Coordinates of C-alpha atoms in Angstrom, one line a residue:
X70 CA -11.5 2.5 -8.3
X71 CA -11.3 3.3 -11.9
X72 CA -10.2 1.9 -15.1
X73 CA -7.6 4.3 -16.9
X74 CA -6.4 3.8 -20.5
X75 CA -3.2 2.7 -19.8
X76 CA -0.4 0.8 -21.8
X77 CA 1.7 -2.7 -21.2
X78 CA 5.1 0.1 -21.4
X79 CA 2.8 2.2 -18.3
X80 CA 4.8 -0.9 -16.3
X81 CA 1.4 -1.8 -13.2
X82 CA -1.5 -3.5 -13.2
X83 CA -3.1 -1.5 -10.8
X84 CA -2.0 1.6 -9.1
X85 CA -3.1 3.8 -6.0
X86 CA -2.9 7.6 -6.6
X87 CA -3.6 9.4 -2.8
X88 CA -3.7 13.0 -3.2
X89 CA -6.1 14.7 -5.5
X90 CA -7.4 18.1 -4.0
X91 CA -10.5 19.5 -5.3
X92 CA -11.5 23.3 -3.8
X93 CA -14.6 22.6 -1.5
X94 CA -17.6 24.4 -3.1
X95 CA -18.5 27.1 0.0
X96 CA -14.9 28.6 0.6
X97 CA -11.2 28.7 -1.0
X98 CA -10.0 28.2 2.0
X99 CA -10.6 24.2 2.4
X100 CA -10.0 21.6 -0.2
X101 CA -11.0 17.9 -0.9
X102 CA -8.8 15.3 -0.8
X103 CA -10.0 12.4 -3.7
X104 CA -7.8 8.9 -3.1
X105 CA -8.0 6.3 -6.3
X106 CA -7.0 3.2 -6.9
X107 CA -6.2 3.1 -11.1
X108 CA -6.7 -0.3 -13.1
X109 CA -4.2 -0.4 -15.9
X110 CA -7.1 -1.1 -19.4
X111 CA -3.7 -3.3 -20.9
X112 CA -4.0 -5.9 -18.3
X113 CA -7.7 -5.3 -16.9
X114 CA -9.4 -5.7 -20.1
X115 CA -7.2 -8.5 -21.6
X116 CA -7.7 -11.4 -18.8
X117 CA -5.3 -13.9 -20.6
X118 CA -2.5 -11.4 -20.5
X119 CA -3.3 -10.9 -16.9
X120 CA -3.9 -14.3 -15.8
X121 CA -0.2 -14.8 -17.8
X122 CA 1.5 -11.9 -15.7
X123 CA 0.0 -12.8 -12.5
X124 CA 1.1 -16.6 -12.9
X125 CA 4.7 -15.4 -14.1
X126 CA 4.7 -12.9 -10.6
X127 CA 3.7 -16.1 -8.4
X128 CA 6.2 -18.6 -9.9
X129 CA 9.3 -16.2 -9.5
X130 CA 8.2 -15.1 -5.9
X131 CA 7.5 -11.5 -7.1
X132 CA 3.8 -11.9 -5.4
X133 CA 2.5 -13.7 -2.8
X134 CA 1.8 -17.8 -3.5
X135 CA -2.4 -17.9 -4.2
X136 CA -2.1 -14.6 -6.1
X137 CA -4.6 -13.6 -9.4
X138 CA -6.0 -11.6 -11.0
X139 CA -8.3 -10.1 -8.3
X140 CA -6.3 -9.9 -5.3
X141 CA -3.6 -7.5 -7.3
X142 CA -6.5 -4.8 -6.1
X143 CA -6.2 -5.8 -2.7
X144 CA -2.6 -4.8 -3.1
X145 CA -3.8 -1.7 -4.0
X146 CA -6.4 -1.4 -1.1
X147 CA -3.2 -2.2 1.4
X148 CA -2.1 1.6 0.0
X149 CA -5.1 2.8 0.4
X150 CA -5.4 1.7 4.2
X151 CA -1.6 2.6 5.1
X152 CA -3.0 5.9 3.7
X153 CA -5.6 6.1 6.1
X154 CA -3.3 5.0 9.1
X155 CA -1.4 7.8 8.4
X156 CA -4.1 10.1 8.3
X157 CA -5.6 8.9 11.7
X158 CA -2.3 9.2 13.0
X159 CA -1.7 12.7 12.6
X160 CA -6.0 12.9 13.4
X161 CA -6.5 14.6 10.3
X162 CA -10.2 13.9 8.2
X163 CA -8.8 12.4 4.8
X164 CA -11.8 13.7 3.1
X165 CA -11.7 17.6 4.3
X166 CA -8.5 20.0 4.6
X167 CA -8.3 23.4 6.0
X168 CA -6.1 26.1 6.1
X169 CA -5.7 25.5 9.5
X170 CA -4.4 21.9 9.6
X171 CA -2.8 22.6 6.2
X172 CA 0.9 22.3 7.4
X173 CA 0.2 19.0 9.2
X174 CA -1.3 17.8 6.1
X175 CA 1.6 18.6 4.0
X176 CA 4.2 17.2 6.7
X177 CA 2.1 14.4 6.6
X178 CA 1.7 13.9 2.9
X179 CA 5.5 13.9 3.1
X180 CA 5.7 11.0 5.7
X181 CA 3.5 8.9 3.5
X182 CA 5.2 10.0 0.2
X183 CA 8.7 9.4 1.1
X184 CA 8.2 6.4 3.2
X185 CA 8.8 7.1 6.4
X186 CA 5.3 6.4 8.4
X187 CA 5.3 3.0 6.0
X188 CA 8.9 2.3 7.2
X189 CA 7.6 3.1 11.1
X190 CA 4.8 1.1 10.9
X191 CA 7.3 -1.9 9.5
X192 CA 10.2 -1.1 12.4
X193 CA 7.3 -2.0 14.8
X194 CA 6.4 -5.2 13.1
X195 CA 9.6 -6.2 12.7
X196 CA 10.8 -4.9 16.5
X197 CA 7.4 -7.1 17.5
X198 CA 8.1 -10.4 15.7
X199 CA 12.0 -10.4 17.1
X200 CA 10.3 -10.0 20.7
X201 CA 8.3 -13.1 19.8
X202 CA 10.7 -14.9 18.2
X203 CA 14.6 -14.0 18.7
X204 CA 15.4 -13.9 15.5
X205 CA 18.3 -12.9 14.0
X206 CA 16.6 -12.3 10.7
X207 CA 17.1 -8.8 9.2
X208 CA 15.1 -6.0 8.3
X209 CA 15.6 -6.7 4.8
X210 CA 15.3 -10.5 5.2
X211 CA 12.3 -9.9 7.2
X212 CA 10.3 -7.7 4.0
X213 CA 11.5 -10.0 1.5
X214 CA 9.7 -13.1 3.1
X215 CA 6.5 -11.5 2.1
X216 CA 7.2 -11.5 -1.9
X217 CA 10.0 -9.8 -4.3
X218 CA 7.4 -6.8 -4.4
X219 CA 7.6 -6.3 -0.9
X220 CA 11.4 -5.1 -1.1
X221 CA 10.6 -2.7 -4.2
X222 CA 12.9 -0.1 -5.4
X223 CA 12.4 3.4 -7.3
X224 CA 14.1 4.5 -9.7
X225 CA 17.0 5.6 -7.6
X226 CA 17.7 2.8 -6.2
X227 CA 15.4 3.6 -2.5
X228 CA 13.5 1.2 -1.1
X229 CA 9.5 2.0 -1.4
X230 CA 8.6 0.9 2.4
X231 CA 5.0 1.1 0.9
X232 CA 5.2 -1.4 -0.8
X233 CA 6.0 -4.1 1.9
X234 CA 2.8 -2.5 3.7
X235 CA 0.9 -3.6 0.5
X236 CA 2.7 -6.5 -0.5
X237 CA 1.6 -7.8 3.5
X238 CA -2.0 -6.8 3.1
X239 CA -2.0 -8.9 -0.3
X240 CA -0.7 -11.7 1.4
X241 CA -2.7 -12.1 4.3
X242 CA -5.9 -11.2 2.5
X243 CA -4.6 -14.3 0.1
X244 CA -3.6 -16.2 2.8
X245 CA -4.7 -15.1 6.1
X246 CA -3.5 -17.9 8.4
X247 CA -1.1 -19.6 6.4
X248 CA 0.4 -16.0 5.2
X249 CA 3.8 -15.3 5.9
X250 CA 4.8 -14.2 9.7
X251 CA 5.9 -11.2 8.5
X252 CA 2.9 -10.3 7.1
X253 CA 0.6 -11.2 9.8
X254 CA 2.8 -9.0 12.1
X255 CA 2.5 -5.7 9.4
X256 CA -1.4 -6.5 9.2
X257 CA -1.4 -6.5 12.7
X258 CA 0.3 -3.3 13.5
X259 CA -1.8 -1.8 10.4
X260 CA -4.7 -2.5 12.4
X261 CA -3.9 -1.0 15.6
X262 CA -3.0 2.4 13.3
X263 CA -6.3 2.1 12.2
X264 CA -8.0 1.8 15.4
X265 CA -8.7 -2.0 15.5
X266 CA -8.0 -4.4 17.8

């Protein structure tokens, strides 16, 4: 976790950067991989503009109810953890990288980049709370319970399926019990990618 220099225009608070490689000191032929999680200096360093923006988020639904200026980190660490699920899935060591698992790291990188393992690890949640429940709720409706942020867009329009995976940690490490269903179902399946019970 590191403080970076950052401006209001840079548009986060907080923001978590996976892939850094660094060559491994003994060989060319295996790298590093450094995860961080960047605080924006505008808001970190200025906690009446952050207490402002975080209170603005909460009363239009963009974040989780019981939200502040702390928990947008845990946001952050919900990245950092569907990170990690993917990595276990594919049983590749998120700190080291050879050549020889090279490929499946980049196919992987891919998954996590593009959304996909974020949007698989949703389908389950979702396919598991409609077994519960029989609901007729959608996908869509399902994400947006969590928080406006949970149904994110880039700028072309796509859905960032990460950011439901966050937005789901946040809220249950806000709220645990009282968190939204749909949250409680994403932590849950986050947990069994990352080897928990």
């Amino acid at each position: 976790i590191t403080l970076v220099n950052a401006k209001l225009t840079d548009s986060y608070i907080a923001a978590f950067m996976p892939f850094f490689p660094f060559v491994y000191p003994d060989t060319g032929s295996r790298y590093l991989i450094k995860t961080q999680i960047l605080l924006n200096s505008a808001y970190f360093l200025n906690i009446q503009r952050m207490e402002a923006s975080i209170k603005n988020a909460v009363e239009v639904g963009h974040f989780p109810p019981n939200s502040n200026r702390y928990s947008t980190v845990a946001h952050e660490f919900g990245h950092y953890l569907s990170f990690l699920a993917m990595m276990k899935e594919n049983k590749l060591d998120y700190v080291l990288i050879s050549d020889l698992d090279s490929d499946t790291f980049i196919k992987s990188a891919n998954a996590f980049a593009d959304g996909s393992f974020s949007l698989k690890m949703m389908t389950e949640a979702y396919e598991n709370y409609k077994s519960k429940t029989n609901t007729s709720m959608s996908l869509l409706e399902f994400r947006s319970s969590i928080s406006a942020y949970a149904v994110a867009k880039d700028n072309k329009g796509e859905y960032i399926y990460d950011e439901t995976i966050a937005e789901a940690f946040h809220d249950y490490y806000l709220n645990k019990n009282k968190s939204k269903d749909a949250s409680k179902e994403i932590v849950s399946v986050l947990n069994k990618y990352l080897g928990g019970s």
